[in-house]
CSV table of C-alpha atoms and ligand atoms in Angstrom, one decimal:
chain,number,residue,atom,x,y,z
V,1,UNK,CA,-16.5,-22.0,-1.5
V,2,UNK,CA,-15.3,-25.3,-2.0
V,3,UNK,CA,-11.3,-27.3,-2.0
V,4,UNK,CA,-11.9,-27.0,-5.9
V,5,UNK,CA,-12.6,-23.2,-5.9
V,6,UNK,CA,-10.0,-21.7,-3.9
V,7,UNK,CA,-10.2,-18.3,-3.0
V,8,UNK,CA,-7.3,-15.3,-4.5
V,9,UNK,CA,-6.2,-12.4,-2.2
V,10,UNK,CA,-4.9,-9.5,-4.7
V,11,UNK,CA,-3.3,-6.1,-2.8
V,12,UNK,CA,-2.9,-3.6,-5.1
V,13,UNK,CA,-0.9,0.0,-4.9
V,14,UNK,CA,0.0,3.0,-6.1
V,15,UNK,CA,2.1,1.0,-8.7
V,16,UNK,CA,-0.7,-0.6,-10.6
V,17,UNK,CA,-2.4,3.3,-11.2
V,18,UNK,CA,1.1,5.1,-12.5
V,19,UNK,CA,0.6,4.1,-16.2
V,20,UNK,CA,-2.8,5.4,-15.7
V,21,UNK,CA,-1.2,8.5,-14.9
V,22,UNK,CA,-1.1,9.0,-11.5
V,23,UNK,CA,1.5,9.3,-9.1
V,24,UNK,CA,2.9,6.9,-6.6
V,25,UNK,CA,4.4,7.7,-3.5
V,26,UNK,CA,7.7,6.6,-3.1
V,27,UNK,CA,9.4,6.7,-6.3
V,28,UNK,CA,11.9,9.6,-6.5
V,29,UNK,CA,9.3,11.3,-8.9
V,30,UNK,CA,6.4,10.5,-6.3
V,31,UNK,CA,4.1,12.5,-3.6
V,32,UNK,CA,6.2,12.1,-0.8
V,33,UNK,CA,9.2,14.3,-2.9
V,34,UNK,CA,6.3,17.2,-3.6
V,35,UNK,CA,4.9,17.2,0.2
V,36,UNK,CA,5.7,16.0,3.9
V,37,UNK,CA,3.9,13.0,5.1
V,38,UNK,CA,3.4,14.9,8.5
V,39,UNK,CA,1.6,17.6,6.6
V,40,UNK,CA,-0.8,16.1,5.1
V,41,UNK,CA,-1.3,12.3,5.4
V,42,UNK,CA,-2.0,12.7,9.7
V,43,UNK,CA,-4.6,13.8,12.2
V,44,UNK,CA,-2.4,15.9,13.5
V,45,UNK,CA,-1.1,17.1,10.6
V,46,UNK,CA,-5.2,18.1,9.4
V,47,UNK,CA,-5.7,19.7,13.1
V,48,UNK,CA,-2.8,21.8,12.4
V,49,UNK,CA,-4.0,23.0,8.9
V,50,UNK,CA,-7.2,21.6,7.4
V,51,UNK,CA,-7.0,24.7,4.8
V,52,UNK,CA,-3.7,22.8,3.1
V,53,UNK,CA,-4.8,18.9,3.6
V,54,UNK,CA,-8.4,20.8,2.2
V,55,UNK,CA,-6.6,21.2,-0.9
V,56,UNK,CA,-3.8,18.7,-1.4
V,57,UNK,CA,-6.8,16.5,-1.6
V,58,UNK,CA,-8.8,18.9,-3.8
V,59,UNK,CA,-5.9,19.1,-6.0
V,60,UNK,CA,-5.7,14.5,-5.8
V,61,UNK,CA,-9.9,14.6,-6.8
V,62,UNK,CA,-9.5,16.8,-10.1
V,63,UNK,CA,-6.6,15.0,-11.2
V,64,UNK,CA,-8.9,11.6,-11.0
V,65,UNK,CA,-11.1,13.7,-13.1
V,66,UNK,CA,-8.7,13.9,-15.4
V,67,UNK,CA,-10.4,12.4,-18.5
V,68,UNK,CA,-6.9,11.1,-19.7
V,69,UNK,CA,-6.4,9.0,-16.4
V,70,UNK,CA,-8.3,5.6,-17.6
V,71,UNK,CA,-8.0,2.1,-16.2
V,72,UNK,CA,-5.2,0.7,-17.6
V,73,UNK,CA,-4.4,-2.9,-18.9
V,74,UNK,CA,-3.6,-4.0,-15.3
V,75,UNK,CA,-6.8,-2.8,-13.9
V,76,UNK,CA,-8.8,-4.6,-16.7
V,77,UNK,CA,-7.1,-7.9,-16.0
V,78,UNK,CA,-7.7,-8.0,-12.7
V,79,UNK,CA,-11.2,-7.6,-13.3
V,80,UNK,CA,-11.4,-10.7,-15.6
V,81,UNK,CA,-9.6,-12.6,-13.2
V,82,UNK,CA,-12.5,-11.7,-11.0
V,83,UNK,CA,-15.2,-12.6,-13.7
V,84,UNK,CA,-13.5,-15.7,-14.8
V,85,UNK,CA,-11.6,-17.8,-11.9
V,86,UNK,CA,-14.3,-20.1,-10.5
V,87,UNK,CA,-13.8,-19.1,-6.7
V,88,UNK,CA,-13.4,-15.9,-4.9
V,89,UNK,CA,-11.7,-13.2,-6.0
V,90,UNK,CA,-11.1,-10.4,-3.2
V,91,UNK,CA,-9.2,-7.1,-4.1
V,92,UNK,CA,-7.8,-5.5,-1.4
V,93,UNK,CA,-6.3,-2.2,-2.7
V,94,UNK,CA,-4.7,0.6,-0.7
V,95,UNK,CA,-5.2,3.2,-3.7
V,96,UNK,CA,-8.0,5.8,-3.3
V,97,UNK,CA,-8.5,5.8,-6.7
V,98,UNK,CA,-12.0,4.2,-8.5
V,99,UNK,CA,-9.2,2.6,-11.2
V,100,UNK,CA,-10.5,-0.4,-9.5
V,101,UNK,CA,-14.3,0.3,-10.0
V,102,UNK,CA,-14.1,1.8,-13.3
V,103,UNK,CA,-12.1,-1.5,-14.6
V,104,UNK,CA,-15.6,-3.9,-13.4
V,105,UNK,CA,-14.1,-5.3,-10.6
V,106,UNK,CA,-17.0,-5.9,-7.8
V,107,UNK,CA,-15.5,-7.9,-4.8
V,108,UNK,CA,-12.9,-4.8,-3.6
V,109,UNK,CA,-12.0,-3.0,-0.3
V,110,UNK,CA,-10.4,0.5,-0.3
V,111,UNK,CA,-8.2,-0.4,3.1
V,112,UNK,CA,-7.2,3.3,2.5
V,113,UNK,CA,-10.3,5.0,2.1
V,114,UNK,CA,-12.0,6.6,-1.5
V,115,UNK,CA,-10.9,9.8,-2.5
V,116,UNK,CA,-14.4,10.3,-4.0
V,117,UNK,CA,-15.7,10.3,-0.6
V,118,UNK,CA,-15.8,12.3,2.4
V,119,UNK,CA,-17.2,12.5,5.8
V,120,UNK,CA,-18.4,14.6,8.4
V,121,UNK,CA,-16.8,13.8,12.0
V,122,UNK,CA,-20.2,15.4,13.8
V,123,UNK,CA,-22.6,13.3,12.7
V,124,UNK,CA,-20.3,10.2,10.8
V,125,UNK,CA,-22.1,10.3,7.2
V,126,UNK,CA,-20.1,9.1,4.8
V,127,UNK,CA,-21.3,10.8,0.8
V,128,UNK,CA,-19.9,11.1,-2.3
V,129,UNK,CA,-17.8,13.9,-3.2
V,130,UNK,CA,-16.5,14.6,-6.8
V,131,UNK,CA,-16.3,18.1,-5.9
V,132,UNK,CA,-13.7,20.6,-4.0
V,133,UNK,CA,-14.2,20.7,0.0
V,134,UNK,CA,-13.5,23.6,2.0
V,135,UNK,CA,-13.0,23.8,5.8
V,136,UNK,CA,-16.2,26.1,5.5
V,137,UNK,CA,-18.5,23.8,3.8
V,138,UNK,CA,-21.5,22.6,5.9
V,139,UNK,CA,-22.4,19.1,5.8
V,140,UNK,CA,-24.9,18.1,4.1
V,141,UNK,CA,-26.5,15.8,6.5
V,142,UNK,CA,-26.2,17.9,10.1
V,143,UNK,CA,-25.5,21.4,8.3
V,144,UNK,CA,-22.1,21.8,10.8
V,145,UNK,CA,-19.1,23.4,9.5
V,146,UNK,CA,-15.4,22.3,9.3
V,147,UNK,CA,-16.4,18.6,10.0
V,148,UNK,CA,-16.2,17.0,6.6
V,149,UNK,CA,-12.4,16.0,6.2
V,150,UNK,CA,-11.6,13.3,3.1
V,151,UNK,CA,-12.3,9.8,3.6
V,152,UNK,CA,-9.0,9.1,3.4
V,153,UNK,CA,-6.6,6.4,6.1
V,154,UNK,CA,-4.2,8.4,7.6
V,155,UNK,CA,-0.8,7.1,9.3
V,156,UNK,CA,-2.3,6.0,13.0
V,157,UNK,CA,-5.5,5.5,11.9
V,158,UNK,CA,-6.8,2.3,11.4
V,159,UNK,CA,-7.1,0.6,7.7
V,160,UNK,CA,-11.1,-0.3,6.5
V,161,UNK,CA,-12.6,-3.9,6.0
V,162,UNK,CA,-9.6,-5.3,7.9
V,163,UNK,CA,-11.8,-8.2,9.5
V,164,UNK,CA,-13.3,-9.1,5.8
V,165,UNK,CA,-9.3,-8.7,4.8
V,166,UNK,CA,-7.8,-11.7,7.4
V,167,UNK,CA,-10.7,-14.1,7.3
V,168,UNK,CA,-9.9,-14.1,3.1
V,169,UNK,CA,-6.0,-14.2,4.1
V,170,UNK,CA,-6.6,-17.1,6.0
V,171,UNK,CA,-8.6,-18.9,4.0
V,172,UNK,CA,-6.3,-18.5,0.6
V,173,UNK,CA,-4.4,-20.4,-1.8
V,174,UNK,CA,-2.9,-17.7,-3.6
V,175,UNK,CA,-1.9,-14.1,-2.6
V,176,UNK,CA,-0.6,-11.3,-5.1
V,177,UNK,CA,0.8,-8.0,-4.0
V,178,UNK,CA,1.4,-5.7,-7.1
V,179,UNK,CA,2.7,-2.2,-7.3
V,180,UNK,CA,3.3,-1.8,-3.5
V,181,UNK,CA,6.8,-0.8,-1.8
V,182,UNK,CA,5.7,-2.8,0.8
V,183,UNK,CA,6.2,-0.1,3.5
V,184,UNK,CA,3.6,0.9,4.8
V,185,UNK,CA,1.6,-1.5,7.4
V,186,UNK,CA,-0.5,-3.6,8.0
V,187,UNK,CA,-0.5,-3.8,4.4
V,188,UNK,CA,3.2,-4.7,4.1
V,189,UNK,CA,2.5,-7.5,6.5
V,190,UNK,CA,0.1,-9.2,4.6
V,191,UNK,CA,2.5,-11.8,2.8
V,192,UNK,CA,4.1,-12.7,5.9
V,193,UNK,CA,0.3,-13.5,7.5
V,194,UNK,CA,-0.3,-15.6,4.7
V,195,UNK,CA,3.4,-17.4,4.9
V,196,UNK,CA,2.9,-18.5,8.3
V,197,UNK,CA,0.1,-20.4,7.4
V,198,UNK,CA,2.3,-22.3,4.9
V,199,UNK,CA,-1.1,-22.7,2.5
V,200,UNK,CA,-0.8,-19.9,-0.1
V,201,UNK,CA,1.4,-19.3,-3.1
V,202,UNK,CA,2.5,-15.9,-3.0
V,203,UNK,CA,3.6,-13.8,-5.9
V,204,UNK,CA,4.7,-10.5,-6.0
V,205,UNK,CA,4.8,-8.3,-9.7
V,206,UNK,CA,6.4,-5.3,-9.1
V,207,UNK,CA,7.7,-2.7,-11.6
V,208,UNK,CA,11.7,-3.6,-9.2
V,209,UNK,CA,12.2,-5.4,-6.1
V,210,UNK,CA,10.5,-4.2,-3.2
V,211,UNK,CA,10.9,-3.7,1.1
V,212,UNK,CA,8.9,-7.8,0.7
V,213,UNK,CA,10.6,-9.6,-2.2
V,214,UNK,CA,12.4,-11.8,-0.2
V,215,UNK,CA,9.2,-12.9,1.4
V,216,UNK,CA,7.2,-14.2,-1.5
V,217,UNK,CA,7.4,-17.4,-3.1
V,218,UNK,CA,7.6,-15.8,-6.9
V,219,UNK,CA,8.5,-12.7,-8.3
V,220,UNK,CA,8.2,-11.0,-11.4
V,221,UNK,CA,9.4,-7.2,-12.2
V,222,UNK,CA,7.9,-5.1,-15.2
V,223,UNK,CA,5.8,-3.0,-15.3
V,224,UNK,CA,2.0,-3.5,-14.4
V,225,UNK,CA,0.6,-3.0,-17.8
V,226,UNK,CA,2.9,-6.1,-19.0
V,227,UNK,CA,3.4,-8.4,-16.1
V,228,UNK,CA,-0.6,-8.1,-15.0
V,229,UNK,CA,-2.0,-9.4,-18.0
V,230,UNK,CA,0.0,-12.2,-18.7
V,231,UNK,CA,-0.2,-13.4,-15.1
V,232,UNK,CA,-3.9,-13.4,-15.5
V,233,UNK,CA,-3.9,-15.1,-18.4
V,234,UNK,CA,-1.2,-17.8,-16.5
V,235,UNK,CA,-3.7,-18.3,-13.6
V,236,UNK,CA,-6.7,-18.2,-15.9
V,237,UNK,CA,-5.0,-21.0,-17.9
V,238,UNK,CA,-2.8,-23.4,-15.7
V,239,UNK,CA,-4.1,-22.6,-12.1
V,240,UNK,CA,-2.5,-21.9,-8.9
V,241,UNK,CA,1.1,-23.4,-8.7
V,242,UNK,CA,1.6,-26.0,-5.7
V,243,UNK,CA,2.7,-23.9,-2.1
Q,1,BJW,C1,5.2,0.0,-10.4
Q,1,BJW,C2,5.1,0.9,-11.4
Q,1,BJW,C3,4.5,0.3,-12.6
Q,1,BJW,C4,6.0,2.1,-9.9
Q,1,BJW,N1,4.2,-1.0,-12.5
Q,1,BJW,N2,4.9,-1.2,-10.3
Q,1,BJW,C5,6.7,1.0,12.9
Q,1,BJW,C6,6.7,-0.3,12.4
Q,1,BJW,C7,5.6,-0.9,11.8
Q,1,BJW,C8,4.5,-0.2,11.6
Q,1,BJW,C9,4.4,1.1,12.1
Q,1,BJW,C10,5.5,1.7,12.7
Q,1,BJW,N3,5.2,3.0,13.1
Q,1,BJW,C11,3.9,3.2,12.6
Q,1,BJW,C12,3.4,2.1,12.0
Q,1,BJW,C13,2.1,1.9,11.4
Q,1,BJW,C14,2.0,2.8,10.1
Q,1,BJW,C15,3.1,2.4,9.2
Q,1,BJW,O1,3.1,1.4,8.5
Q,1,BJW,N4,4.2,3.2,9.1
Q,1,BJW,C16,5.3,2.9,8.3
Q,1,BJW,C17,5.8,4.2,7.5
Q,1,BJW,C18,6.4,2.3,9.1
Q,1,BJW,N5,0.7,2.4,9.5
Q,1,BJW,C19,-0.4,3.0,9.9
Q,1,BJW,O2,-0.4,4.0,10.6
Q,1,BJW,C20,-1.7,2.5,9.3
Q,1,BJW,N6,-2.6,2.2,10.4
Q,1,BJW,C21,-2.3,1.2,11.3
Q,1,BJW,O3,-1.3,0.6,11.3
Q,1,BJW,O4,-3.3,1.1,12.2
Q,1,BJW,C22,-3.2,0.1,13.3
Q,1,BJW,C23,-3.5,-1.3,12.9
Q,1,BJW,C24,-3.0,-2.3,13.6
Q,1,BJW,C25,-3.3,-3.6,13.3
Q,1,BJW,C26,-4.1,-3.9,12.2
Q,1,BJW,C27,-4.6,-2.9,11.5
Q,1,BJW,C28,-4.3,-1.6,11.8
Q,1,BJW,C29,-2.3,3.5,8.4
Q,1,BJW,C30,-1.5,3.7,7.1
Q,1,BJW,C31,-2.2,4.8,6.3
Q,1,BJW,C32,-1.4,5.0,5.0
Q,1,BJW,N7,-2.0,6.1,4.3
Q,1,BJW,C33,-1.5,6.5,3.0
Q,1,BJW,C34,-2.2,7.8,2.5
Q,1,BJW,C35,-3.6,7.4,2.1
Q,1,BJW,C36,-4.4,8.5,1.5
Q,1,BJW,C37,-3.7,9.1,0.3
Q,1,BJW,O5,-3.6,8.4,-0.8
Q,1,BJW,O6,-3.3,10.3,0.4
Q,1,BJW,O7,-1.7,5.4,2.0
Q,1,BJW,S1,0.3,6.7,2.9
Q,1,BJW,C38,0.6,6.1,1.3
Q,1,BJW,O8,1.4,4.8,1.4
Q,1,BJW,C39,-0.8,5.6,0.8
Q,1,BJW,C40,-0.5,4.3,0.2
Q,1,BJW,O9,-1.7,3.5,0.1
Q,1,BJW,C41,0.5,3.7,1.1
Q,1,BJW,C42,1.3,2.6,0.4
Q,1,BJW,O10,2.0,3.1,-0.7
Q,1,BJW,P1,2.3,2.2,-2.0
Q,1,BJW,O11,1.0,1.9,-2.6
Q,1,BJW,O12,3.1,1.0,-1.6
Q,1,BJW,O13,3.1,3.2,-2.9
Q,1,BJW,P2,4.7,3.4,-3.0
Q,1,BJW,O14,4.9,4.7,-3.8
Q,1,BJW,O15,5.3,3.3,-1.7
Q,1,BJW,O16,5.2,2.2,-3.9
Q,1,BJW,C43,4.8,2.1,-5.3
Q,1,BJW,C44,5.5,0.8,-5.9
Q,1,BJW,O17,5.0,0.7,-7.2
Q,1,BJW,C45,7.0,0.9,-5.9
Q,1,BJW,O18,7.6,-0.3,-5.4
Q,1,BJW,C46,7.3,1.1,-7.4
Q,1,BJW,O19,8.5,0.4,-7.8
Q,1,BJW,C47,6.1,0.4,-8.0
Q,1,BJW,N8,5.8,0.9,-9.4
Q,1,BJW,N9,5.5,2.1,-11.2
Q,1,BJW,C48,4.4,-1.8,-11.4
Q,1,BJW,N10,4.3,0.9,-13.7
């Protein structure tokens, strides 16, 4: 990397996969109004009852499956930013969704896990899994039962690729959060990382305001279909504005 090829930190959630048709969390229509976070988004809550977490996620996996629920416009942006700008492009989403994947992007970390993944606490292999799980179902590696639970971050467990994350926030002249409510952490705190440094723009494109707005340097609400593309385009065509 070099001064003249500056590197872009994107975080992405739920927002930028709702027009794809799936649901966020936190909008009145969202997850969080169907089931309780302590249910099923916890360790404790899968000790309690792996049977129901089992099947929320089964539940999550076939409606990926969905063959209506496609990249979207957003998605497909963000992967030309990533074939076109001249520097780095890291996408750091919290979705665990393939959106990402399925759009061409390349240079991505799941901070939240893959939902097309799971992994067996025994003996720690992590597969692919497009499939239902059940508490009974023996792992395909070791061959114990009720170990594989969905690769998945719950709340008090600690985000993936968070190392790879920082040394890109620190080293960044422009940082985009799209489609987040900025609540949830260390997520939420990634603009404020990158404001103490004093060297990246920061934009935020969200469908309203968010917990963050006040935060970032530029904001722009629509939705992510609209406001994605054209920011590409902006950045593909004029640069990165002065911080
Ligand atoms: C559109 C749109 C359109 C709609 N176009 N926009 C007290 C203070 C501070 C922190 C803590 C605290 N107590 C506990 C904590 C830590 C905790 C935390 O943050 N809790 C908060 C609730 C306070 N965090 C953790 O426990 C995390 N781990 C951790 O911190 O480890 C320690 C650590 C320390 C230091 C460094 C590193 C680590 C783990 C968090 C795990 C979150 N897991 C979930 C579930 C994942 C699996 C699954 O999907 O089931 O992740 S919860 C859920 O929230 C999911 C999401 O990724 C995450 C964020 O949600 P997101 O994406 O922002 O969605 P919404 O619905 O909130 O927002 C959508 C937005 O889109 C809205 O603004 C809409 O307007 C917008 N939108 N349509 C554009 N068309």
């Amino acid at each position: 990397m070099t001064e003249s090829t500056p590197t872009i930190v994107i975080l992405t959630g739920a927002g930028i996969s709702k027009e794809s048709g799936l649901d966020t969390f936190r909008d009145s229509d969202g997850i969080w109004a169907k089931v309780r976070i302590e249910d099923v988004a916890t360790p404790e809550g899968f000790a309690r009852n792996p049977t129901r977490v089992q099947e929320f996620y089964n539940a999550r996996r076939a409606g990926l499956k969905d063959p209506k629920v496609v990249p979207n416009a957003a998605h497909e942006a963000l992967a030309r930013l990533e074939r076109e700008w001249p520097g780095e492009v890291l996408l750091v989403t919290q979705n665990i969704d393939d959106l990402h994947e399925r759009a061409g992007t390349k240079n991505l970390i799941h901070m939240h896990g893959e939902l097309l993944k799971v992994r067996c606490e025994y003996c720690d292999a992590l597969m692919d899994w497009a499939d239902d799980l059940h508490t009974s179902t023996p792992c395909p590696h070791c061959g114990r039962k009720a170990g594989l639970r969905p690769h998945v971050v719950w709340f008090g467990e600690m985000p993936l690729g968070m190392d790879h994350t920082y040394e890109a926030l620190d080293t960044c002249r422009l940082f985009v959060s799209i489609g987040t409510s900025g609540n949830v952490y260390p997520a939420a705190g990634f603009v404020q990382h990158v404001r103490y440094r004093g060297l990246a723009y920061s934009v935020e494109l969200n469908l309203e305001p968010s917990q963050g707005t006040p935060l970032f340097d530029e904001v722009i609400n629509g939705p992510a279909t609209e406001v994605v593309p054209a920011f590409v385009d902006r950045i593909l065509t004029s640069g990165i504005p002065e911080s």
